[in-house]
């Protein structure tokens, strides 16, 4: 699927037929039809392995500078990063300069700029003796890009007038200092691709650091997802105040200007392209939008949990700070943020890091059409087997505990009692002296998601 998009205007055409694809009322792609009865994906691990193999193969084929551009992990992990970011960078039609402007705060911190020139009184032949570092890296003033071999990108202005064989000397000195370093002219087509991948990687890294909490950047992505995915009734949030211990922004939503909203269409495209890639992955694996995948989500004391007391439909909401353990084996409702993190592995979801010290997790079957990304198609962590889903109100979520994680697979019992459901009341139903319904009371449980 190819896309044509410039800061919010979206036109989509099929690569083969050239026909325009339908969009939903909110501009997001309408789910395609699927034949047959919905199926549950039984071997999720195999799905993940196949996705890893495909994206790493693309990374190795598309990025000859994989070892110098990506830091950490083995070659396969680097290949997955390269393949993932290359795919999203290709899908996104936002101009490179706008992508770079969006992640400029990250670049200012992580990508130094230097000038390589002959200086008066110079006696040493080391790289540092030729280099003058400058603040605020600007690709427009650089002549070359140095890939240090450990994932760092450096902009360099090489003065070929003052230094004989300046480029060759700079490259040799760089390789003496950094194993596997590469020096590339700024006008090389590879550089545009690297800058796009760097920007996409920065957006993905934002999710790894925090997907909600007090990060204005993360909440901006959540807002973009709410619009793209057409999420209604999602758990709300308030924008964090500046300072007061809140993390500094990693994104410049003004794109160097004065209007913060100018960066929002880029974030919407970022979400949309992940969704497209994810849905294409499921389709290639033979699964339709109505098929389902069992996912798990840790819940505990780091989230505020609320439970509706038994009684009439307008029952009282009571906070339960310790989580959902007391409802183990029952079904509850939850309200999630527009993008919500889940895992395909129950043991991972029960880790204290995710439960906040609690000992419970939610599980349900998620329709394929509601899976926005996984670690091979967008945001998500591989070591957490993370899947990011479309949030909003969710019903029939089963509360698990560590004892449910003893086997290799887990299937909750069928819901035979309307636990977690508010029963419908007839206006003719008997009431007590206080006007309350006197029989047939149900229970309703709900949780409010924080990420």
GROMACS .gro file of C-alpha atoms in nm:
model
  451
    1UNK     CA    1   0.000   0.000   0.000
    2UNK     CA    2   0.139   0.342  -0.089
    3UNK     CA    3   0.029   0.670   0.061
    4UNK     CA    4   0.032   1.033  -0.048
    5UNK     CA    5   0.033   1.266   0.248
    6UNK     CA    6   0.157   1.617   0.312
    7UNK     CA    7   0.087   1.738   0.662
    8UNK     CA    8  -0.256   1.586   0.699
    9UNK     CA    9  -0.393   1.542   0.348
   10UNK     CA   10  -0.421   1.167   0.291
   11UNK     CA   11  -0.478   0.989  -0.040
   12UNK     CA   12  -0.420   0.617  -0.063
   13UNK     CA   13  -0.371   0.394  -0.366
   14UNK     CA   14  -0.316   0.023  -0.405
   15UNK     CA   15   0.029  -0.047  -0.549
   16UNK     CA   16  -0.105  -0.312  -0.787
   17UNK     CA   17  -0.441  -0.183  -0.906
   18UNK     CA   18  -0.388   0.187  -0.850
   19UNK     CA   19  -0.738   0.211  -0.705
   20UNK     CA   20  -0.802   0.449  -0.417
   21UNK     CA   21  -0.860   0.274  -0.083
   22UNK     CA   22  -1.158   0.367   0.134
   23UNK     CA   23  -1.112   0.559   0.457
   24UNK     CA   24  -1.328   0.578   0.764
   25UNK     CA   25  -1.511   0.887   0.885
   26UNK     CA   26  -1.201   0.996   1.075
   27UNK     CA   27  -0.965   0.956   0.779
   28UNK     CA   28  -0.829   0.621   0.897
   29UNK     CA   29  -0.831   0.317   0.672
   30UNK     CA   30  -1.150   0.111   0.676
   31UNK     CA   31  -1.087  -0.251   0.769
   32UNK     CA   32  -1.097  -0.492   0.481
   33UNK     CA   33  -1.342  -0.776   0.467
   34UNK     CA   34  -1.253  -1.130   0.569
   35UNK     CA   35  -1.414  -1.459   0.476
   36UNK     CA   36  -1.529  -1.731   0.712
   37UNK     CA   37  -1.592  -1.737   1.084
   38UNK     CA   38  -1.346  -1.545   1.307
   39UNK     CA   39  -1.053  -1.750   1.435
   40UNK     CA   40  -0.832  -1.713   1.738
   41UNK     CA   41  -0.461  -1.699   1.653
   42UNK     CA   42  -0.330  -2.003   1.838
   43UNK     CA   43   0.046  -1.980   1.773
   44UNK     CA   44   0.119  -1.615   1.847
   45UNK     CA   45   0.485  -1.692   1.906
   46UNK     CA   46   0.520  -1.827   1.552
   47UNK     CA   47   0.356  -1.511   1.420
   48UNK     CA   48   0.613  -1.302   1.609
   49UNK     CA   49   0.909  -1.511   1.488
   50UNK     CA   50   0.798  -1.487   1.126
   51UNK     CA   51   0.754  -1.111   1.160
   52UNK     CA   52   1.102  -1.077   1.312
   53UNK     CA   53   1.256  -1.278   1.029
   54UNK     CA   54   1.084  -1.070   0.762
   55UNK     CA   55   1.171  -0.730   0.906
   56UNK     CA   56   1.533  -0.826   0.987
   57UNK     CA   57   1.581  -0.955   0.631
   58UNK     CA   58   1.462  -0.620   0.502
   59UNK     CA   59   1.697  -0.439   0.738
   60UNK     CA   60   2.000  -0.635   0.621
   61UNK     CA   61   1.910  -0.585   0.256
   62UNK     CA   62   1.817  -0.218   0.273
   63UNK     CA   63   2.081  -0.077   0.505
   64UNK     CA   64   2.449  -0.148   0.428
   65UNK     CA   65   2.547   0.081   0.717
   66UNK     CA   66   2.354  -0.123   0.971
   67UNK     CA   67   2.653  -0.180   1.202
   68UNK     CA   68   2.754   0.186   1.209
   69UNK     CA   69   2.404   0.329   1.235
   70UNK     CA   70   2.256   0.108   1.509
   71UNK     CA   71   2.395   0.057   1.855
   72UNK     CA   72   2.328  -0.223   2.102
   73UNK     CA   73   2.217  -0.581   2.056
   74UNK     CA   74   2.334  -0.844   1.812
   75UNK     CA   75   2.321  -0.814   1.435
   76UNK     CA   76   1.967  -0.953   1.418
   77UNK     CA   77   1.840  -0.694   1.666
   78UNK     CA   78   2.011  -0.420   1.468
   79UNK     CA   79   1.857  -0.559   1.151
   80UNK     CA   80   1.510  -0.550   1.307
   81UNK     CA   81   1.560  -0.185   1.402
   82UNK     CA   82   1.688  -0.105   1.054
   83UNK     CA   83   1.408  -0.290   0.878
   84UNK     CA   84   1.136  -0.141   1.097
   85UNK     CA   85   1.253   0.219   1.066
   86UNK     CA   86   1.327   0.184   0.695
   87UNK     CA   87   0.973   0.058   0.634
   88UNK     CA   88   0.805   0.336   0.832
   89UNK     CA   89   1.036   0.601   0.685
   90UNK     CA   90   0.938   0.484   0.336
   91UNK     CA   91   0.568   0.478   0.420
   92UNK     CA   92   0.568   0.828   0.566
   93UNK     CA   93   0.554   1.097   0.297
   94UNK     CA   94   0.626   1.385   0.532
   95UNK     CA   95   0.928   1.574   0.390
   96UNK     CA   96   1.259   1.490   0.552
   97UNK     CA   97   1.314   1.845   0.670
   98UNK     CA   98   0.985   1.837   0.863
   99UNK     CA   99   1.069   1.501   1.022
  100UNK     CA  100   1.408   1.639   1.127
  101UNK     CA  101   1.247   1.956   1.262
  102UNK     CA  102   1.005   1.746   1.469
  103UNK     CA  103   1.284   1.555   1.646
  104UNK     CA  104   1.521   1.853   1.661
  105UNK     CA  105   1.538   1.856   2.046
  106UNK     CA  106   1.662   1.496   2.035
  107UNK     CA  107   1.908   1.573   1.758
  108UNK     CA  108   2.046   1.876   1.941
  109UNK     CA  109   2.126   1.649   2.235
  110UNK     CA  110   2.247   1.337   2.054
  111UNK     CA  111   2.400   1.456   1.726
  112UNK     CA  112   2.701   1.689   1.765
  113UNK     CA  113   2.826   1.908   1.483
  114UNK     CA  114   3.190   1.985   1.419
  115UNK     CA  115   3.417   2.171   1.181
  116UNK     CA  116   3.731   1.994   1.054
  117UNK     CA  117   3.993   2.254   0.967
  118UNK     CA  118   4.357   2.358   1.004
  119UNK     CA  119   4.404   2.578   1.309
  120UNK     CA  120   4.691   2.817   1.396
  121UNK     CA  121   4.970   2.661   1.602
  122UNK     CA  122   4.839   2.313   1.542
  123UNK     CA  123   5.096   2.049   1.645
  124UNK     CA  124   4.899   1.728   1.696
  125UNK     CA  125   4.769   1.503   1.420
  126UNK     CA  126   4.477   1.366   1.625
  127UNK     CA  127   4.120   1.425   1.519
  128UNK     CA  128   4.045   1.646   1.817
  129UNK     CA  129   4.320   1.889   1.721
  130UNK     CA  130   4.147   1.958   1.389
  131UNK     CA  131   3.795   1.974   1.525
  132UNK     CA  132   3.590   2.266   1.652
  133UNK     CA  133   3.256   2.165   1.800
  134UNK     CA  134   2.948   2.380   1.756
  135UNK     CA  135   2.607   2.380   1.923
  136UNK     CA  136   2.275   2.325   1.748
  137UNK     CA  137   2.355   2.078   1.468
  138UNK     CA  138   2.232   2.192   1.129
  139UNK     CA  139   2.245   1.949   0.834
  140UNK     CA  140   2.221   2.247   0.598
  141UNK     CA  141   2.569   2.370   0.692
  142UNK     CA  142   2.736   2.027   0.701
  143UNK     CA  143   2.936   1.882   0.412
  144UNK     CA  144   2.951   1.524   0.545
  145UNK     CA  145   2.789   1.290   0.795
  146UNK     CA  146   3.000   1.072   1.023
  147UNK     CA  147   2.848   0.745   1.141
  148UNK     CA  148   3.061   0.661   1.442
  149UNK     CA  149   3.005   0.285   1.441
  150UNK     CA  150   2.817   0.288   1.771
  151UNK     CA  151   2.493   0.433   1.646
  152UNK     CA  152   2.589   0.797   1.674
  153UNK     CA  153   2.534   1.044   1.393
  154UNK     CA  154   2.768   1.345   1.366
  155UNK     CA  155   2.737   1.635   1.123
  156UNK     CA  156   3.072   1.760   0.993
  157UNK     CA  157   3.180   2.061   0.791
  158UNK     CA  158   3.513   1.966   0.634
  159UNK     CA  159   3.728   2.258   0.519
  160UNK     CA  160   3.904   2.119   0.213
  161UNK     CA  161   4.077   2.452   0.150
  162UNK     CA  162   4.277   2.459   0.473
  163UNK     CA  163   4.353   2.087   0.510
  164UNK     CA  164   4.523   1.890   0.229
  165UNK     CA  165   4.331   1.570   0.148
  166UNK     CA  166   4.086   1.679   0.415
  167UNK     CA  167   3.814   1.421   0.352
  168UNK     CA  168   4.056   1.127   0.343
  169UNK     CA  169   4.233   1.245   0.657
  170UNK     CA  170   3.906   1.305   0.841
  171UNK     CA  171   3.783   0.958   0.747
  172UNK     CA  172   4.105   0.788   0.857
  173UNK     CA  173   4.118   0.978   1.186
  174UNK     CA  174   3.754   0.892   1.250
  175UNK     CA  175   3.817   0.521   1.191
  176UNK     CA  176   4.117   0.533   1.423
  177UNK     CA  177   3.884   0.670   1.690
  178UNK     CA  178   3.565   0.474   1.610
  179UNK     CA  179   3.564   0.114   1.490
  180UNK     CA  180   3.350   0.079   1.180
  181UNK     CA  181   3.308   0.454   1.126
  182UNK     CA  182   3.173   0.574   0.790
  183UNK     CA  183   3.201   0.924   0.638
  184UNK     CA  184   2.937   1.008   0.378
  185UNK     CA  185   2.886   1.328   0.174
  186UNK     CA  186   2.579   1.519   0.290
  187UNK     CA  187   2.428   1.511  -0.060
  188UNK     CA  188   2.453   1.131  -0.086
  189UNK     CA  189   2.102   0.980  -0.119
  190UNK     CA  190   2.188   0.754   0.176
  191UNK     CA  191   2.194   1.054   0.406
  192UNK     CA  192   1.832   1.146   0.338
  193UNK     CA  193   1.734   0.788   0.423
  194UNK     CA  194   1.944   0.792   0.740
  195UNK     CA  195   1.789   1.118   0.857
  196UNK     CA  196   1.440   0.984   0.798
  197UNK     CA  197   1.521   0.662   0.983
  198UNK     CA  198   1.680   0.859   1.267
  199UNK     CA  199   1.363   1.067   1.303
  200UNK     CA  200   1.137   0.759   1.297
  201UNK     CA  201   1.363   0.584   1.546
  202UNK     CA  202   1.336   0.884   1.778
  203UNK     CA  203   0.956   0.868   1.761
  204UNK     CA  204   0.960   0.496   1.840
  205UNK     CA  205   1.205   0.551   2.126
  206UNK     CA  206   0.960   0.797   2.279
  207UNK     CA  207   0.716   0.509   2.335
  208UNK     CA  208   0.988   0.294   2.492
  209UNK     CA  209   1.061   0.570   2.744
  210UNK     CA  210   0.699   0.650   2.828
  211UNK     CA  211   0.368   0.616   2.649
  212UNK     CA  212   0.173   0.837   2.890
  213UNK     CA  213   0.261   0.958   3.238
  214UNK     CA  214   0.368   1.324   3.240
  215UNK     CA  215   0.529   1.334   2.895
  216UNK     CA  216   0.376   1.598   2.668
  217UNK     CA  217   0.527   1.418   2.367
  218UNK     CA  218   0.366   1.085   2.456
  219UNK     CA  219   0.031   1.250   2.515
  220UNK     CA  220   0.058   1.422   2.176
  221UNK     CA  221   0.096   1.079   2.014
  222UNK     CA  222  -0.203   0.953   2.216
  223UNK     CA  223  -0.408   1.246   2.089
  224UNK     CA  224  -0.302   1.173   1.731
  225UNK     CA  225  -0.403   0.808   1.775
  226UNK     CA  226  -0.741   0.909   1.914
  227UNK     CA  227  -0.807   1.101   1.594
  228UNK     CA  228  -0.662   0.849   1.347
  229UNK     CA  229  -0.823   0.542   1.500
  230UNK     CA  230  -1.155   0.706   1.575
  231UNK     CA  231  -1.139   0.615   1.944
  232UNK     CA  232  -1.446   0.723   2.141
  233UNK     CA  233  -1.474   0.730   2.519
  234UNK     CA  234  -1.103   0.673   2.588
  235UNK     CA  235  -0.955   0.744   2.930
  236UNK     CA  236  -0.873   1.113   2.942
  237UNK     CA  237  -0.570   1.304   3.060
  238UNK     CA  238  -0.459   1.656   3.135
  239UNK     CA  239  -0.155   1.815   2.976
  240UNK     CA  240   0.132   1.827   3.226
  241UNK     CA  241   0.261   2.167   3.336
  242UNK     CA  242   0.607   2.275   3.229
  243UNK     CA  243   0.882   2.193   3.474
  244UNK     CA  244   0.796   2.054   3.815
  245UNK     CA  245   0.999   1.742   3.746
  246UNK     CA  246   0.821   1.656   3.422
  247UNK     CA  247   1.054   1.529   3.149
  248UNK     CA  248   1.166   1.790   2.893
  249UNK     CA  249   1.006   1.756   2.549
  250UNK     CA  250   1.186   1.541   2.294
  251UNK     CA  251   0.972   1.668   2.007
  252UNK     CA  252   0.928   2.015   1.861
  253UNK     CA  253   0.564   2.017   1.757
  254UNK     CA  254   0.608   2.371   1.621
  255UNK     CA  255   0.862   2.244   1.363
  256UNK     CA  256   1.077   2.543   1.453
  257UNK     CA  257   0.787   2.786   1.421
  258UNK     CA  258   0.517   2.923   1.645
  259UNK     CA  259   0.224   2.685   1.591
  260UNK     CA  260   0.240   2.366   1.794
  261UNK     CA  261  -0.034   2.206   1.585
  262UNK     CA  262   0.192   2.206   1.279
  263UNK     CA  263   0.354   1.885   1.402
  264UNK     CA  264   0.029   1.703   1.473
  265UNK     CA  265  -0.031   1.578   1.116
  266UNK     CA  266   0.311   1.411   1.123
  267UNK     CA  267   0.219   1.222   1.439
  268UNK     CA  268  -0.111   1.119   1.283
  269UNK     CA  269   0.074   0.984   0.981
  270UNK     CA  270   0.319   0.807   1.214
  271UNK     CA  271   0.029   0.625   1.383
  272UNK     CA  272  -0.147   0.550   1.056
  273UNK     CA  273   0.160   0.397   0.892
  274UNK     CA  274   0.217   0.165   1.188
  275UNK     CA  275  -0.142   0.052   1.170
  276UNK     CA  276  -0.110  -0.015   0.798
  277UNK     CA  277   0.210  -0.216   0.843
  278UNK     CA  278   0.056  -0.420   1.125
  279UNK     CA  279  -0.262  -0.501   0.938
  280UNK     CA  280  -0.059  -0.603   0.632
  281UNK     CA  281   0.146  -0.836   0.851
  282UNK     CA  282  -0.166  -1.012   0.980
  283UNK     CA  283  -0.310  -1.034   0.631
  284UNK     CA  284   0.011  -1.187   0.494
  285UNK     CA  285  -0.005  -1.445   0.775
  286UNK     CA  286  -0.356  -1.541   0.665
  287UNK     CA  287  -0.559  -1.361   0.932
  288UNK     CA  288  -0.854  -1.131   0.871
  289UNK     CA  289  -0.968  -0.824   1.065
  290UNK     CA  290  -1.231  -1.025   1.254
  291UNK     CA  291  -0.984  -1.290   1.374
  292UNK     CA  292  -0.862  -1.248   1.731
  293UNK     CA  293  -0.542  -1.263   1.934
  294UNK     CA  294  -0.526  -1.330   2.309
  295UNK     CA  295  -0.335  -1.056   2.488
  296UNK     CA  296  -0.261  -0.973   2.852
  297UNK     CA  297  -0.215  -0.652   3.047
  298UNK     CA  298  -0.073  -0.613   3.395
  299UNK     CA  299  -0.280  -0.405   3.635
  300UNK     CA  300  -0.197  -0.311   3.989
  301UNK     CA  301  -0.138  -0.041   4.245
  302UNK     CA  302   0.035   0.202   4.009
  303UNK     CA  303  -0.302   0.253   3.838
  304UNK     CA  304  -0.609   0.386   4.012
  305UNK     CA  305  -0.868   0.112   3.995
  306UNK     CA  306  -1.235   0.190   4.043
  307UNK     CA  307  -1.520  -0.051   4.109
  308UNK     CA  308  -1.890   0.018   4.079
  309UNK     CA  309  -2.070  -0.110   4.386
  310UNK     CA  310  -2.365  -0.349   4.343
  311UNK     CA  311  -2.698  -0.181   4.306
  312UNK     CA  312  -2.883   0.033   4.055
  313UNK     CA  313  -2.710   0.137   3.731
  314UNK     CA  314  -2.600   0.464   3.889
  315UNK     CA  315  -2.397   0.288   4.160
  316UNK     CA  316  -2.117   0.463   4.347
  317UNK     CA  317  -1.755   0.453   4.219
  318UNK     CA  318  -1.507   0.354   4.492
  319UNK     CA  319  -1.126   0.370   4.435
  320UNK     CA  320  -0.940   0.044   4.506
  321UNK     CA  321  -0.568   0.138   4.511
  322UNK     CA  322  -0.442  -0.220   4.547
  323UNK     CA  323  -0.565  -0.331   4.207
  324UNK     CA  324  -0.780  -0.614   4.088
  325UNK     CA  325  -0.659  -0.917   4.288
  326UNK     CA  326  -0.988  -0.941   4.477
  327UNK     CA  327  -1.166  -0.986   4.146
  328UNK     CA  328  -0.949  -1.278   4.029
  329UNK     CA  329  -1.149  -1.519   3.820
  330UNK     CA  330  -1.411  -1.257   3.736
  331UNK     CA  331  -1.483  -1.041   3.433
  332UNK     CA  332  -1.459  -0.661   3.449
  333UNK     CA  333  -1.479  -0.357   3.222
  334UNK     CA  334  -1.196  -0.111   3.161
  335UNK     CA  335  -1.149   0.225   2.998
  336UNK     CA  336  -0.815   0.250   2.814
  337UNK     CA  337  -0.612   0.531   2.664
  338UNK     CA  338  -0.632   0.560   2.280
  339UNK     CA  339  -0.314   0.350   2.255
  340UNK     CA  340  -0.278   0.078   2.518
  341UNK     CA  341   0.013  -0.162   2.578
  342UNK     CA  342  -0.057  -0.533   2.606
  343UNK     CA  343   0.158  -0.846   2.585
  344UNK     CA  344   0.116  -1.186   2.423
  345UNK     CA  345   0.285  -1.339   2.729
  346UNK     CA  346   0.098  -1.372   3.059
  347UNK     CA  347   0.415  -1.408   3.268
  348UNK     CA  348   0.547  -1.081   3.128
  349UNK     CA  349   0.226  -0.898   3.208
  350UNK     CA  350   0.238  -1.025   3.568
  351UNK     CA  351   0.587  -0.886   3.624
  352UNK     CA  352   0.586  -0.641   3.919
  353UNK     CA  353   0.720  -0.371   3.685
  354UNK     CA  354   0.387  -0.374   3.499
  355UNK     CA  355   0.155  -0.447   3.789
  356UNK     CA  356   0.308  -0.182   4.014
  357UNK     CA  357   0.349  -0.439   4.288
  358UNK     CA  358   0.006  -0.587   4.231
  359UNK     CA  359  -0.055  -0.949   4.135
  360UNK     CA  360  -0.320  -0.936   3.866
  361UNK     CA  361  -0.350  -0.900   3.491
  362UNK     CA  362  -0.634  -0.856   3.247
  363UNK     CA  363  -0.681  -1.076   2.943
  364UNK     CA  364  -0.917  -1.080   2.648
  365UNK     CA  365  -0.936  -1.166   2.280
  366UNK     CA  366  -0.849  -0.857   2.075
  367UNK     CA  367  -0.978  -0.836   1.716
  368UNK     CA  368  -0.696  -0.813   1.464
  369UNK     CA  369  -0.845  -0.488   1.334
  370UNK     CA  370  -0.777  -0.329   1.674
  371UNK     CA  371  -0.405  -0.414   1.684
  372UNK     CA  372  -0.218  -0.095   1.597
  373UNK     CA  373   0.143  -0.211   1.622
  374UNK     CA  374   0.391  -0.461   1.756
  375UNK     CA  375   0.767  -0.442   1.797
  376UNK     CA  376   0.825  -0.545   1.433
  377UNK     CA  377   0.585  -0.291   1.282
  378UNK     CA  378   0.609   0.013   1.509
  379UNK     CA  379   0.613   0.101   1.877
  380UNK     CA  380   0.653  -0.189   2.118
  381UNK     CA  381   0.931  -0.370   2.303
  382UNK     CA  382   1.055  -0.709   2.178
  383UNK     CA  383   1.154  -0.837   2.523
  384UNK     CA  384   0.799  -0.770   2.642
  385UNK     CA  385   0.625  -0.936   2.342
  386UNK     CA  386   0.437  -0.608   2.328
  387UNK     CA  387   0.131  -0.538   2.116
  388UNK     CA  388  -0.024  -0.191   2.114
  389UNK     CA  389  -0.399  -0.189   2.065
  390UNK     CA  390  -0.675   0.058   1.997
  391UNK     CA  391  -0.809   0.163   2.336
  392UNK     CA  392  -1.131   0.308   2.463
  393UNK     CA  393  -1.399   0.118   2.659
  394UNK     CA  394  -1.338  -0.258   2.678
  395UNK     CA  395  -1.572  -0.520   2.820
  396UNK     CA  396  -1.542  -0.882   2.935
  397UNK     CA  397  -1.182  -0.857   3.055
  398UNK     CA  398  -1.090  -1.160   3.265
  399UNK     CA  399  -0.881  -1.100   3.580
  400UNK     CA  400  -0.591  -1.346   3.603
  401UNK     CA  401  -0.339  -1.416   3.879
  402UNK     CA  402   0.009  -1.579   3.890
  403UNK     CA  403  -0.142  -1.927   3.931
  404UNK     CA  404  -0.288  -1.892   3.582
  405UNK     CA  405   0.067  -1.860   3.442
  406UNK     CA  406   0.182  -2.206   3.550
  407UNK     CA  407   0.097  -2.377   3.222
  408UNK     CA  408   0.223  -2.307   2.873
  409UNK     CA  409  -0.111  -2.175   2.752
  410UNK     CA  410  -0.404  -2.005   2.919
  411UNK     CA  411  -0.771  -1.984   2.836
  412UNK     CA  412  -1.009  -1.825   3.088
  413UNK     CA  413  -1.331  -2.003   3.176
  414UNK     CA  414  -1.643  -1.905   2.988
  415UNK     CA  415  -1.846  -1.633   3.148
  416UNK     CA  416  -2.163  -1.799   3.277
  417UNK     CA  417  -2.268  -1.531   3.526
  418UNK     CA  418  -2.315  -1.166   3.441
  419UNK     CA  419  -2.025  -1.058   3.663
  420UNK     CA  420  -1.916  -0.711   3.563
  421UNK     CA  421  -2.243  -0.637   3.382
  422UNK     CA  422  -2.515  -0.403   3.500
  423UNK     CA  423  -2.849  -0.575   3.461
  424UNK     CA  424  -3.134  -0.399   3.287
  425UNK     CA  425  -3.410  -0.289   3.522
  426UNK     CA  426  -3.779  -0.275   3.444
  427UNK     CA  427  -3.960   0.042   3.550
  428UNK     CA  428  -4.221  -0.188   3.707
  429UNK     CA  429  -3.963  -0.376   3.915
  430UNK     CA  430  -4.017  -0.370   4.293
  431UNK     CA  431  -3.833  -0.105   4.497
  432UNK     CA  432  -3.765  -0.071   4.870
  433UNK     CA  433  -3.871   0.215   5.101
  434UNK     CA  434  -3.582   0.428   4.973
  435UNK     CA  435  -3.679   0.387   4.609
  436UNK     CA  436  -3.398   0.142   4.535
  437UNK     CA  437  -3.446  -0.173   4.328
  438UNK     CA  438  -3.496  -0.457   4.574
  439UNK     CA  439  -3.398  -0.753   4.357
  440UNK     CA  440  -3.195  -0.854   4.055
  441UNK     CA  441  -2.900  -0.632   4.140
  442UNK     CA  442  -2.590  -0.700   3.935
  443UNK     CA  443  -2.233  -0.587   3.980
  444UNK     CA  444  -2.023  -0.376   3.753
  445UNK     CA  445  -1.648  -0.344   3.775
  446UNK     CA  446  -1.436  -0.104   3.580
  447UNK     CA  447  -1.078   0.012   3.565
  448UNK     CA  448  -0.928   0.332   3.436
  449UNK     CA  449  -0.611   0.278   3.232
  450UNK     CA  450  -0.311   0.506   3.269
  451UNK     CA  451  -0.107   0.382   2.973
   0.00000   0.00000   0.00000
